[in-house]
Tab-separated table of C-alpha atoms in Angstrom:
chain	number	residue	atom	x	y	z
A	1201	MET	CA	0.094	-0.107	-0.135
A	1202	LEU	CA	1.142	3.381	-0.693
A	1203	LYS	CA	0.510	5.758	2.363
A	1204	ALA	CA	0.823	9.408	2.482
A	1205	GLU	CA	0.377	10.789	6.071
A	1206	GLY	CA	0.320	14.426	6.576
A	1207	LEU	CA	2.533	15.272	3.731
A	1208	SER	CA	3.481	18.785	3.320
A	1209	PHE	CA	5.811	20.517	0.957
A	1210	ARG	CA	7.416	24.062	0.418
A	1211	TYR	CA	10.346	24.795	-1.766
A	1212	THR	CA	12.563	26.856	0.913
A	1213	PRO	CA	11.759	27.648	4.532
A	1214	ASN	CA	10.657	31.218	3.534
A	1215	SER	CA	8.350	30.328	0.912
A	1216	GLY	CA	4.578	29.444	1.140
A	1217	TRP	CA	3.520	25.932	1.375
A	1218	VAL	CA	2.552	24.196	-1.989
A	1219	PHE	CA	0.357	21.814	-0.283
A	1220	GLN	CA	-0.054	20.928	3.429
A	1221	ASN	CA	-1.185	18.036	5.621
A	1222	ILE	CA	-2.141	15.392	2.863
A	1223	THR	CA	-3.118	12.069	4.261
A	1224	PHE	CA	-4.678	9.120	1.896
A	1225	GLU	CA	-3.814	5.529	0.896
A	1226	LEU	CA	-3.675	3.882	-2.486
A	1227	ARG	CA	-4.042	0.304	-2.321
A	1228	PRO	CA	-3.002	-2.249	-5.016
A	1229	GLY	CA	-5.509	-2.704	-7.687
A	1230	GLU	CA	-7.179	0.827	-6.675
A	1231	ILE	CA	-7.756	3.751	-9.101
A	1232	VAL	CA	-8.233	6.979	-7.335
A	1233	GLY	CA	-8.881	10.176	-8.843
A	1234	LEU	CA	-7.333	13.453	-7.743
A	1235	SER	CA	-8.510	17.061	-8.595
A	1236	GLY	CA	-8.579	20.455	-7.151
A	1237	PRO	CA	-8.104	23.999	-8.647
A	1238	SER	CA	-4.879	24.845	-10.568
A	1239	GLY	CA	-1.918	25.955	-8.249
A	1240	CYS	CA	-3.105	23.856	-5.558
A	1241	GLY	CA	0.041	21.529	-5.796
A	1242	LYS	CA	-1.331	18.423	-7.448
A	1243	THR	CA	1.458	18.242	-9.638
A	1244	THR	CA	4.237	18.549	-6.884
A	1245	LEU	CA	2.387	16.221	-4.914
A	1246	GLY	CA	2.761	13.541	-7.763
A	1247	LYS	CA	6.311	14.355	-7.695
A	1248	VAL	CA	6.449	13.703	-4.021
A	1249	LEU	CA	4.598	10.584	-4.337
A	1250	ALA	CA	6.826	8.982	-6.908
A	1251	GLY	CA	10.196	10.003	-5.003
A	1252	TYR	CA	11.285	12.805	-7.284
A	1253	ILE	CA	11.447	15.285	-4.309
A	1254	SER	CA	11.120	14.796	-0.670
A	1255	PRO	CA	8.201	16.028	1.465
A	1256	THR	CA	8.975	18.890	3.778
A	1257	LYS	CA	7.003	17.277	6.547
A	1258	GLY	CA	4.894	14.037	6.776
A	1259	ARG	CA	5.663	10.645	5.758
A	1260	LEU	CA	5.482	8.766	2.583
A	1261	SER	CA	5.792	4.940	2.992
A	1262	LEU	CA	5.418	1.995	0.427
A	1263	ASP	CA	4.282	-1.317	2.421
A	1264	ASP	CA	5.403	0.667	5.695
A	1265	ARG	CA	8.727	1.323	4.337
A	1266	PRO	CA	10.209	4.248	2.692
A	1267	LEU	CA	10.397	4.387	-1.252
A	1268	PRO	CA	13.677	2.604	-2.354
A	1269	ARG	CA	16.316	5.156	-3.046
A	1270	ARG	CA	18.226	2.715	-5.524
A	1271	GLY	CA	17.104	0.768	-8.714
A	1272	TYR	CA	13.775	1.020	-10.481
A	1273	CYS	CA	11.258	2.982	-8.582
A	1274	PRO	CA	7.908	0.829	-8.060
A	1275	VAL	CA	5.972	4.368	-8.042
A	1276	GLN	CA	6.340	5.665	-11.576
A	1277	LEU	CA	5.232	9.308	-12.499
A	1278	ILE	CA	3.783	9.993	-15.749
A	1279	PHE	CA	3.836	13.638	-16.898
A	1280	GLN	CA	1.364	15.975	-18.826
A	1281	HIS	CA	3.876	16.819	-21.278
A	1282	PRO	CA	6.022	14.086	-22.778
A	1283	GLU	CA	7.998	16.211	-24.627
A	1284	LEU	CA	9.549	17.432	-21.389
A	1285	ALA	CA	9.966	14.261	-19.883
A	1286	ILE	CA	11.884	12.433	-22.778
A	1287	ASN	CA	15.443	12.701	-23.530
A	1288	THR	CA	15.598	14.612	-27.041
A	1289	ARG	CA	19.044	13.186	-27.841
A	1290	TRP	CA	17.874	9.510	-27.887
A	1291	ARG	CA	15.973	7.505	-30.570
A	1292	MET	CA	12.572	6.311	-29.294
A	1293	SER	CA	13.976	2.711	-28.710
A	1294	GLN	CA	16.447	3.682	-26.165
A	1295	VAL	CA	13.853	5.836	-24.404
A	1296	LEU	CA	11.977	2.699	-23.806
A	1297	GLU	CA	14.869	0.065	-23.481
A	1298	GLU	CA	16.082	2.538	-20.701
A	1299	SER	CA	13.101	1.172	-18.747
A	1300	PHE	CA	12.827	-2.385	-20.391
A	1301	SER	CA	11.684	-4.324	-23.547
A	1302	PRO	CA	8.079	-3.804	-23.773
A	1303	PRO	CA	6.302	-6.876	-25.087
A	1304	LEU	CA	5.112	-6.412	-28.880
A	1305	ASP	CA	1.249	-6.881	-27.688
A	1306	LEU	CA	1.655	-3.637	-25.138
A	1307	LEU	CA	3.238	-1.658	-28.144
A	1308	ARG	CA	0.332	-2.657	-30.349
A	1309	ALA	CA	-2.056	-1.941	-27.763
A	1310	LEU	CA	-0.518	1.562	-27.153
A	1311	GLY	CA	-0.883	2.083	-31.120
A	1312	ILE	CA	3.058	2.550	-31.189
A	1313	GLU	CA	4.226	1.534	-34.761
A	1314	ASN	CA	7.561	-0.151	-35.514
A	1315	GLY	CA	8.593	2.736	-37.671
A	1316	TRP	CA	8.476	5.229	-34.672
A	1317	LEU	CA	11.048	3.021	-32.721
A	1318	LYS	CA	13.868	4.793	-35.119
A	1319	ARG	CA	12.789	8.081	-34.773
A	1320	TRP	CA	13.959	10.948	-32.617
A	1321	PRO	CA	11.318	12.680	-30.096
A	1322	HIS	CA	10.897	16.029	-31.999
A	1323	GLU	CA	9.577	13.831	-35.106
A	1324	LEU	CA	6.687	12.369	-33.094
A	1325	SER	CA	3.666	14.193	-31.953
A	1326	GLY	CA	2.717	14.929	-28.346
A	1327	GLY	CA	0.240	11.877	-28.511
A	1328	GLU	CA	2.612	9.751	-30.143
A	1329	LEU	CA	5.539	10.728	-27.272
A	1330	GLN	CA	2.726	9.970	-24.562
A	1331	ARG	CA	2.302	6.491	-25.601
A	1332	PHE	CA	5.954	5.799	-25.051
A	1333	ALA	CA	5.862	7.509	-21.740
A	1334	VAL	CA	3.112	4.843	-20.699
A	1335	ALA	CA	4.898	2.061	-22.127
A	1336	ARG	CA	7.944	2.755	-20.366
A	1337	ALA	CA	6.453	3.218	-16.901
A	1338	LEU	CA	4.506	-0.269	-17.168
A	1339	ALA	CA	7.839	-2.231	-16.534
A	1340	PRO	CA	7.546	-5.369	-14.575
A	1341	GLY	CA	8.910	-3.490	-11.474
A	1342	THR	CA	5.971	-0.907	-11.364
A	1343	ARG	CA	3.220	-1.545	-8.525
A	1344	TYR	CA	1.878	2.301	-8.681
A	1345	LEU	CA	1.387	4.773	-11.170
A	1346	ILE	CA	0.880	8.247	-10.986
A	1347	ALA	CA	-0.989	9.620	-14.016
A	1348	ASP	CA	-0.400	13.637	-14.081
A	1349	GLU	CA	-3.125	15.088	-16.443
A	1350	ILE	CA	-1.448	12.533	-18.929
A	1351	THR	CA	-4.328	12.846	-21.717
A	1352	THR	CA	-5.135	16.634	-21.229
A	1353	MET	CA	-3.374	17.334	-24.253
A	1354	LEU	CA	-4.610	14.484	-26.649
A	1355	ASP	CA	-7.592	14.021	-28.640
A	1356	ALA	CA	-10.344	11.780	-27.432
A	1357	ILE	CA	-9.584	8.491	-29.517
A	1358	THR	CA	-5.741	8.638	-28.356
A	1359	GLN	CA	-7.063	9.402	-24.494
A	1360	ALA	CA	-9.272	6.224	-24.610
A	1361	GLN	CA	-6.481	4.072	-26.183
A	1362	ILE	CA	-4.052	4.810	-23.423
A	1363	TRP	CA	-6.533	4.567	-20.706
A	1364	GLN	CA	-7.721	1.382	-21.932
A	1365	VAL	CA	-4.283	-0.032	-21.701
A	1366	ILE	CA	-3.423	1.397	-18.251
A	1367	LEU	CA	-6.966	0.198	-16.951
A	1368	GLU	CA	-6.354	-3.322	-18.327
A	1369	GLN	CA	-2.620	-3.464	-17.126
A	1370	ALA	CA	-3.711	-2.466	-13.592
A	1371	ARG	CA	-6.448	-5.156	-13.411
A	1372	ARG	CA	-3.985	-7.714	-14.588
A	1373	ARG	CA	-1.003	-6.891	-12.537
A	1374	ASN	CA	-3.012	-5.345	-9.525
A	1375	LEU	CA	-1.551	-1.935	-10.065
A	1376	GLY	CA	-2.625	1.098	-7.856
A	1377	VAL	CA	-3.104	4.077	-9.905
A	1378	LEU	CA	-3.387	7.826	-9.044
A	1379	VAL	CA	-5.198	9.956	-11.738
A	1380	ILE	CA	-4.740	13.546	-11.323
A	1381	SER	CA	-7.025	15.421	-13.505
A	1382	HIS	CA	-9.368	18.332	-14.155
A	1383	GLU	CA	-11.557	16.377	-16.438
A	1384	ALA	CA	-14.758	15.159	-14.333
A	1385	PRO	CA	-16.058	12.915	-16.914
A	1386	LEU	CA	-12.704	10.986	-17.207
A	1387	LEU	CA	-12.513	10.483	-13.306
A	1388	GLU	CA	-16.095	9.421	-13.208
A	1389	ARG	CA	-15.330	6.886	-15.883
A	1390	VAL	CA	-12.127	5.221	-14.576
A	1391	CYS	CA	-11.644	6.102	-10.918
A	1392	GLY	CA	-13.364	4.301	-7.801
A	1393	ARG	CA	-12.993	7.286	-5.805
A	1394	VAL	CA	-11.937	10.815	-6.267
A	1395	ILE	CA	-9.724	12.984	-3.865
A	1396	GLU	CA	-10.561	16.650	-3.644
A	1397	LEU	CA	-7.697	19.027	-3.186
A	1398	LYS	CA	-8.459	22.524	-1.782
A	1399	GLN	CA	-6.415	25.712	-2.236
B	113	MET	CA	-16.478	36.153	-43.178
B	114	LEU	CA	-13.706	33.532	-43.749
B	115	ALA	CA	-13.763	31.010	-46.388
B	116	VAL	CA	-11.016	28.604	-46.941
B	117	ARG	CA	-11.118	26.648	-50.451
B	118	ASN	CA	-9.014	23.359	-50.964
B	119	LEU	CA	-6.107	24.738	-48.886
B	120	SER	CA	-2.536	22.729	-48.942
B	121	ILE	CA	0.469	23.361	-47.140
B	122	SER	CA	3.885	21.642	-47.942
B	123	PHE	CA	7.183	22.116	-46.114
B	124	ARG	CA	10.460	21.498	-48.038
B	125	MET	CA	12.607	19.812	-45.539
B	126	TYR	CA	16.165	18.618	-45.487
B	127	SER	CA	16.235	14.618	-45.126
B	128	ALA	CA	20.222	14.099	-44.968
B	129	GLY	CA	22.909	16.611	-46.070
B	130	LEU	CA	21.461	18.752	-48.634
B	131	ARG	CA	19.062	16.211	-49.925
B	132	GLN	CA	15.418	17.837	-49.903
B	133	HIS	CA	12.151	16.329	-49.675
B	134	GLU	CA	8.751	17.833	-49.436
B	135	ILE	CA	5.937	16.794	-47.093
B	136	THR	CA	2.331	17.788	-46.971
B	137	PRO	CA	0.629	18.097	-43.844
B	138	ILE	CA	-2.455	19.984	-45.297
B	139	THR	CA	-4.339	18.770	-48.122
B	140	GLY	CA	-7.906	19.488	-49.478
B	141	LEU	CA	-8.725	21.659	-46.403
B	142	ASP	CA	-12.308	23.441	-46.468
B	143	LEU	CA	-13.919	25.486	-43.938
B	144	GLU	CA	-16.112	28.555	-43.621
B	145	VAL	CA	-17.112	31.012	-40.892
B	146	ARG	CA	-19.862	33.399	-40.938
B	147	ALA	CA	-20.245	36.612	-38.842
B	148	GLY	CA	-21.864	35.834	-35.493
B	149	GLU	CA	-20.724	32.378	-35.767
B	150	LEU	CA	-18.678	30.351	-33.573
B	151	VAL	CA	-17.116	27.196	-35.294
B	152	GLY	CA	-15.095	24.864	-33.266
B	153	ILE	CA	-11.897	22.721	-34.858
B	154	VAL	CA	-11.377	19.531	-33.442
B	155	GLY	CA	-8.975	16.879	-34.325
B	156	ALA	CA	-5.870	15.064	-33.159
B	157	SER	CA	-2.618	16.483	-32.698
B	158	GLY	CA	-1.023	16.858	-36.222
B	159	SER	CA	-4.503	17.088	-37.915
B	160	GLY	CA	-3.402	20.438	-39.253
B	161	LYS	CA	-5.713	22.812	-36.843
B	162	SER	CA	-2.753	25.223	-35.810
B	163	LEU	CA	-1.403	25.196	-39.357
B	164	LEU	CA	-4.522	26.591	-40.682
B	165	ALA	CA	-4.609	29.257	-38.271
B	166	HIS	CA	-1.054	30.092	-38.878
B	167	ALA	CA	-2.089	30.227	-42.694
B	168	ILE	CA	-4.791	32.451	-42.066
B	169	LEU	CA	-2.768	34.957	-40.203
B	170	GLY	CA	0.219	34.558	-42.911
B	171	ILE	CA	2.780	33.578	-40.418
B	172	LEU	CA	3.932	29.972	-41.520
B	173	PRO	CA	7.576	29.442	-41.983
B	174	ALA	CA	9.614	30.352	-45.011
B	175	ASN	CA	9.992	27.006	-46.205
B	176	ALA	CA	6.185	26.427	-46.660
B	177	ARG	CA	4.480	26.503	-49.889
B	178	THR	CA	0.327	26.957	-49.983
B	179	ALA	CA	-2.089	25.947	-52.370
B	180	GLY	CA	-5.709	26.887	-52.529
B	181	GLU	CA	-7.378	30.170	-51.482
B	182	ILE	CA	-8.353	31.724	-48.255
B	183	TYR	CA	-10.914	34.706	-48.466
B	184	PHE	CA	-11.531	37.139	-46.010
B	185	LYS	CA	-14.726	39.273	-46.247
B	186	GLU	CA	-15.385	37.923	-49.876
B	187	THR	CA	-11.703	39.177	-50.860
B	188	LEU	CA	-8.764	36.617	-51.572
B	189	LEU	CA	-6.307	36.767	-48.684
B	190	THR	CA	-2.902	37.912	-50.224
B	191	PRO	CA	0.198	37.999	-48.167
B	192	ASP	CA	0.208	41.785	-48.227
B	193	ARG	CA	-3.310	41.997	-47.066
B	194	GLN	CA	-2.624	39.465	-44.121
B	195	LYS	CA	0.175	41.612	-42.943
B	196	ARG	CA	-2.253	44.701	-42.881
B	197	LEU	CA	-5.194	42.925	-41.378
B	198	ARG	CA	-3.376	40.397	-38.392
B	199	GLY	CA	-3.673	42.253	-35.482
B	200	LYS	CA	-6.385	44.506	-36.499
B	201	GLU	CA	-9.253	42.643	-38.342
B	202	ILE	CA	-8.054	39.322	-37.712
B	203	ALA	CA	-6.920	38.597	-34.186
B	204	LEU	CA	-5.422	35.847	-32.406
B	205	ILE	CA	-5.900	34.529	-28.948
B	206	PRO	CA	-2.897	32.131	-28.137
B	207	GLN	CA	-2.517	29.091	-26.288
B	208	SER	CA	-0.847	30.206	-22.936
B	209	VAL	CA	0.478	33.099	-20.785
B	210	GLY	CA	3.814	32.169	-22.581
B	211	PHE	CA	2.675	34.190	-25.430
B	212	LEU	CA	2.552	37.529	-23.010
B	213	ASP	CA	5.803	39.611	-22.839
B	214	PRO	CA	7.170	38.687	-19.335
B	215	LEU	CA	8.744	41.994	-19.126
B	216	MET	CA	5.668	44.193	-19.777
B	217	ARG	CA	2.936	44.811	-17.384
B	218	VAL	CA	-0.206	43.188	-18.476
B	219	GLY	CA	-2.470	46.576	-18.987
B	220	GLN	CA	0.384	47.823	-20.975
B	221	GLN	CA	0.271	44.812	-23.329
B	222	VAL	CA	-3.612	45.177	-23.911
B	223	ARG	CA	-3.123	49.155	-24.482
B	224	ARG	CA	-0.648	48.200	-26.892
B	225	ALA	CA	-2.791	45.686	-28.728
B	226	ALA	CA	-5.608	48.415	-28.573
B	227	TYR	CA	-3.487	51.064	-30.238
B	228	LEU	CA	-2.149	48.787	-32.892
B	229	SER	CA	-5.573	47.387	-33.705
B	230	GLY	CA	-6.785	51.124	-34.207
B	231	ALA	CA	-9.430	50.963	-31.136
B	232	ASN	CA	-11.828	54.022	-30.909
B	233	GLY	CA	-10.699	56.533	-28.486
B	234	SER	CA	-7.590	56.226	-26.255
B	235	ALA	CA	-5.762	53.051	-25.824
B	236	GLU	CA	-5.993	53.445	-21.924
B	237	ALA	CA	-9.524	53.835	-21.721
B	238	ALA	CA	-10.051	50.807	-24.149
B	239	GLN	CA	-7.974	48.766	-21.885
B	240	ARG	CA	-9.946	49.971	-18.865
B	241	GLN	CA	-13.198	49.035	-20.318
B	242	VAL	CA	-12.121	45.639	-21.670
B	243	PHE	CA	-10.578	44.624	-18.415
B	244	ARG	CA	-13.952	45.903	-16.407
B	245	ARG	CA	-15.718	43.741	-18.709
B	246	TYR	CA	-13.887	40.713	-18.116
B	247	GLY	CA	-13.709	41.046	-14.395
B	248	LEU	CA	-10.025	42.272	-14.159
B	249	ARG	CA	-9.328	45.306	-11.377
B	250	ASP	CA	-7.691	48.462	-12.513
B	251	GLU	CA	-4.790	47.907	-10.331
B	252	ASP	CA	-4.490	44.427	-12.018
B	253	ALA	CA	-3.271	46.261	-15.292
B	254	GLU	CA	-0.137	46.770	-13.207
B	255	ARG	CA	0.960	43.282	-12.850
B	256	TYR	CA	3.474	41.460	-14.645
B	257	PRO	CA	2.431	38.231	-16.233
B	258	PHE	CA	4.420	36.057	-13.744
B	259	GLN	CA	2.240	37.685	-10.934
B	260	VAL	CA	-1.418	36.513	-12.383
B	261	SER	CA	-3.032	33.511	-11.793
B	262	GLY	CA	-3.924	30.857	-14.934
B	263	GLY	CA	-7.527	32.194	-14.938
B	264	MET	CA	-6.545	35.879	-15.001
B	265	ALA	CA	-4.090	35.138	-17.637
B	266	ARG	CA	-6.943	33.714	-19.761
B	267	ARG	CA	-8.985	37.049	-19.403
B	268	VAL	CA	-5.633	39.277	-20.251
B	269	LEU	CA	-5.210	37.324	-23.537
B	270	VAL	CA	-9.163	37.591	-24.555
B	271	SER	CA	-8.742	41.271	-23.629
B	272	THR	CA	-5.797	41.649	-26.264
B	273	ALA	CA	-8.098	40.113	-28.953
B	274	ALA	CA	-11.248	41.923	-27.767
B	275	VAL	CA	-9.927	45.321	-27.166
B	276	GLY	CA	-9.798	46.010	-30.946
B	277	GLN	CA	-12.282	46.118	-33.584
B	278	ALA	CA	-11.285	42.344	-35.197
B	279	ALA	CA	-14.038	40.907	-37.247
B	280	LEU	CA	-12.306	37.676	-37.059
B	281	ILE	CA	-10.997	36.104	-33.716
B	282	ILE	CA	-8.953	32.904	-33.857
B	283	ALA	CA	-8.549	31.129	-30.257
B	284	ASP	CA	-5.810	28.476	-30.650
B	285	GLU	CA	-6.363	25.951	-27.711
B	286	PRO	CA	-6.981	28.329	-25.201
B	287	THR	CA	-8.390	25.992	-22.381
B	288	PRO	CA	-5.972	22.742	-21.975
B	289	GLY	CA	-5.264	21.921	-18.402
B	290	LEU	CA	-7.458	24.696	-16.815
B	291	HIS	CA	-9.911	24.179	-14.166
B	292	PRO	CA	-13.551	23.652	-15.499
B	293	ALA	CA	-14.808	26.933	-14.124
B	294	VAL	CA	-11.727	28.843	-15.906
B	295	VAL	CA	-12.563	26.936	-18.910
B	296	ALA	CA	-16.270	27.433	-18.867
B	297	GLU	CA	-15.537	31.236	-18.426
B	298	THR	CA	-13.192	31.463	-21.386
B	299	LEU	CA	-15.371	29.484	-23.585
B	300	GLY	CA	-18.358	31.984	-22.484
B	301	HIS	CA	-16.374	34.973	-23.432
B	302	LEU	CA	-15.730	33.640	-26.839
B	303	ARG	CA	-19.439	32.899	-27.335
B	304	GLN	CA	-20.120	36.699	-26.467
B	305	LEU	CA	-17.616	37.719	-28.887
B	306	ALA	CA	-19.476	35.780	-31.401
B	307	ASP	CA	-22.932	36.885	-30.294
B	308	GLU	CA	-21.364	40.695	-31.082
B	309	GLY	CA	-21.156	39.921	-34.853
B	310	ARG	CA	-17.726	38.680	-34.973
B	311	ALA	CA	-16.677	35.150	-36.445
B	312	VAL	CA	-14.738	33.206	-33.913
B	313	LEU	CA	-12.777	30.046	-34.579
B	314	LEU	CA	-11.995	27.851	-31.357
B	315	ILE	CA	-9.028	25.420	-32.287
B	316	THR	CA	-9.240	22.715	-29.592
B	317	HIS	CA	-8.566	18.938	-29.149
B	318	ASP	CA	-11.419	19.082	-26.641
B	319	ILE	CA	-14.341	18.143	-28.387
B	320	GLY	CA	-16.595	18.363	-25.190
B	321	ALA	CA	-15.556	21.711	-24.476
B	322	ALA	CA	-16.004	23.077	-28.055
B	323	LEU	CA	-19.538	21.383	-27.864
B	324	THR	CA	-20.793	24.023	-25.330
B	325	VAL	CA	-20.455	27.183	-27.114
B	326	ALA	CA	-19.947	26.094	-30.823
B	327	ASP	CA	-22.730	26.699	-33.711
B	328	ARG	CA	-20.809	24.146	-35.929
B	329	ILE	CA	-17.947	21.763	-35.458
B	330	ALA	CA	-15.168	20.952	-38.377
B	331	VAL	CA	-13.489	17.794	-37.715
B	332	PHE	CA	-9.965	17.413	-39.183
B	333	TYR	CA	-8.240	14.389	-39.870
B	334	ALA	CA	-4.436	14.206	-41.139
B	335	GLY	CA	-4.720	17.686	-42.515
B	336	THR	CA	-8.020	17.460	-44.114
B	337	THR	CA	-11.684	18.650	-43.322
B	338	VAL	CA	-13.415	15.091	-43.096
B	339	GLU	CA	-16.599	16.550	-41.720
B	340	VAL	CA	-18.603	19.966	-40.848
B	341	ALA	CA	-21.455	19.358	-38.576
B	342	PRO	CA	-23.899	21.460	-36.758
B	343	ALA	CA	-23.323	21.127	-32.968
B	344	ALA	CA	-26.735	19.547	-32.409
B	345	ASP	CA	-25.607	16.498	-34.363
B	346	PHE	CA	-23.431	15.556	-31.583
B	347	GLN	CA	-25.837	13.706	-29.012
B	348	ALA	CA	-26.696	10.141	-28.102
B	349	GLY	CA	-24.801	7.414	-29.880
B	350	GLY	CA	-23.792	9.744	-32.645
B	351	GLN	CA	-25.950	8.528	-35.309
B	352	ALA	CA	-26.618	11.970	-36.650
B	353	LEU	CA	-23.252	12.336	-37.525
B	354	ARG	CA	-21.739	11.679	-41.048
B	355	HIS	CA	-18.102	10.509	-40.947
B	356	PRO	CA	-17.063	7.300	-39.189
B	357	TYR	CA	-13.942	9.501	-37.819
B	358	THR	CA	-16.367	11.820	-36.168
B	359	GLN	CA	-18.460	9.160	-34.902
B	360	ALA	CA	-15.433	7.272	-33.349
B	361	LEU	CA	-14.070	10.462	-31.941
B	362	TRP	CA	-17.621	11.197	-30.406
B	363	ARG	CA	-17.743	7.562	-29.009
B	364	ALA	CA	-14.153	7.859	-27.386
B	365	LEU	CA	-15.193	10.546	-25.090
B	366	PRO	CA	-15.072	9.289	-21.445
B	367	GLN	CA	-18.912	10.741	-20.937
B	368	ASN	CA	-19.729	8.428	-23.923
B	369	GLN	CA	-18.644	5.011	-24.458
B	370	PHE	CA	-14.855	5.597	-23.991
B	371	VAL	CA	-13.955	3.141	-26.500
B	372	PRO	CA	-11.131	3.625	-28.927
B	373	ILE	CA	-10.225	2.495	-32.449
B	374	ALA	CA	-7.054	0.988	-33.376
B	375	GLY	CA	-4.107	2.463	-34.861
B	376	SER	CA	-3.190	6.201	-35.252
B	377	GLN	CA	-3.366	9.093	-37.715
B	378	PRO	CA	-0.953	8.578	-40.799
B	379	PRO	CA	1.975	11.092	-40.898
B	380	PRO	CA	2.268	13.349	-43.559
B	381	ASP	CA	4.813	11.709	-45.195
B	382	GLN	CA	2.948	8.418	-45.335
B	383	LEU	CA	-0.333	9.449	-46.435
B	384	PRO	CA	-2.545	6.648	-48.101
B	385	ALA	CA	-3.555	7.159	-51.569
B	386	GLY	CA	-7.137	7.129	-51.214
B	387	CYS	CA	-9.415	8.309	-48.227
B	388	LEU	CA	-7.027	9.373	-45.275
B	389	PHE	CA	-8.920	7.566	-42.806
B	390	ALA	CA	-9.221	4.118	-44.872
B	391	PRO	CA	-6.647	2.377	-43.110
B	392	ARG	CA	-8.523	2.586	-39.802
B	393	CYS	CA	-12.295	2.718	-41.189
B	394	PRO	CA	-14.924	-0.101	-40.337
B	395	HIS	CA	-16.453	0.634	-43.825
B	396	VAL	CA	-13.508	0.884	-45.974
B	397	SER	CA	-14.092	-0.611	-49.638
B	398	ALA	CA	-11.869	-0.733	-52.698
B	399	ALA	CA	-13.306	2.378	-53.979
B	400	CYS	CA	-12.348	4.352	-50.775
B	401	ARG	CA	-8.605	3.009	-51.403
B	402	ALA	CA	-8.749	4.296	-55.074
B	403	ALA	CA	-9.304	7.847	-54.683
B	404	ARG	CA	-9.629	10.763	-51.940
B	405	PRO	CA	-13.399	11.360	-51.525
B	406	GLU	CA	-14.889	14.959	-52.137
B	407	LEU	CA	-16.695	17.014	-49.692
B	408	ARG	CA	-20.345	16.519	-50.200
B	409	LEU	CA	-23.311	18.318	-48.421
B	410	ILE	CA	-25.449	15.709	-46.573
B	411	ARG	CA	-28.259	16.493	-43.994
B	412	GLY	CA	-27.221	19.862	-43.763
B	413	GLY	CA	-23.365	19.283	-43.041
B	414	TRP	CA	-20.260	18.734	-45.116
B	415	VAL	CA	-18.689	15.259	-45.116
B	416	ARG	CA	-15.603	13.533	-46.914
B	417	CYS	CA	-17.080	9.944	-47.346
B	418	ILE	CA	-18.361	7.992	-50.086
B	419	HIS	CA	-20.687	5.912	-48.049
B	420	VAL	CA	-22.696	8.260	-46.444
B	421	GLU	CA	-26.278	8.897	-47.719
B	422	GLY	CA	-28.616	11.605	-47.333
């Protein structure tokens, strides 16, 4: 279980709190939404949950232990803008293989075409890049996914393609998923419950 | 107000060393927007939505080549005329606060837009008036872009376009990643601008958002117009829609069936010879693969598919 207990974060001791005193649990196989007004700290919370930054106060634990500090992180974060989360000097095959070699059926399900593997990131659209970002976050070591507005910039068909894959993987592998989004119909469709963050 | 006829846009690109090749991301694009009308343009990224906006404004890069015609107020839009009209008769509401000058106070930026667009009276009075209209306080004019919230930045961007007398307003993805209340407010402002008699083009990948305010929806796929339908046709199971791609897009929404179709939009250098949607279409036939379908008027909407019947 991924457990947040009283998490608070601020960048420096003099700056304001980005978020304060956040407590919740994400169990394996559970799909939970997180919404709230812009600027309420959703993205920063996502980074804390995936171990990119440490909380200023509070405790984050995975099965009662801190997140591992070495090796593949079992909590994987997928960002809103894949063009900022992918090494621009790697070909797409290398982007994938940094994580693992995804099976062909996963690539097919995500609509990733063979020809794209030889491309550079700037040669693909945002929707095409986001499919890679999802694929590489689904390595065998993953147990929780933090999906931060991952389909906000995408058309409805690409959005549905990506979510069907994530939902199917979550079911089959008992992954816990936190869905950060402004889009009420999406949260209603994919999540068992939704956490509201306040300003 | 605006008519786009059979527009194509090609780019010359360097492939390796000095070898060049040409790609054509827009082929056979048609669109019409009347005064007082809000037309939503929806489609996946890479379907040519933003390129169309750039073509109307005449701000395509130098390696672009266009064919076909764009008419503004029944007169052909030439590069000279585009240069004269943009910022005055044709205004753009850009995507994000990143398009504001970070070193200029927001009020000053709106006054500058007022001045350049030849607004009546003083630029300062015009700026105060438009700020009041959009619920911005006089003292907000003194802020720099980094000091305004996402919602306020939206109002400033709408102000820069609304402060002048522009007859055509193009809003390029004005709402992604915003809180629903801010989205609704921004879309409401666009609707008001149309109701004043201006023509408004709303470019978005968010079909649900576009439907809340648009009169008609133009659906782009792989650089072409596959359908232009009245907004009222988007309801229930999508039976009133004409093109299989539009129907698939509609069904894929989370508030509808959330069911995707397989595959992805073909890139501009691998366009199929016939119908651009043929590789993903459930109704594909040999005739579809042979030639690009013409745009036809069916049940009060335009569609590029040979299988639709009136």
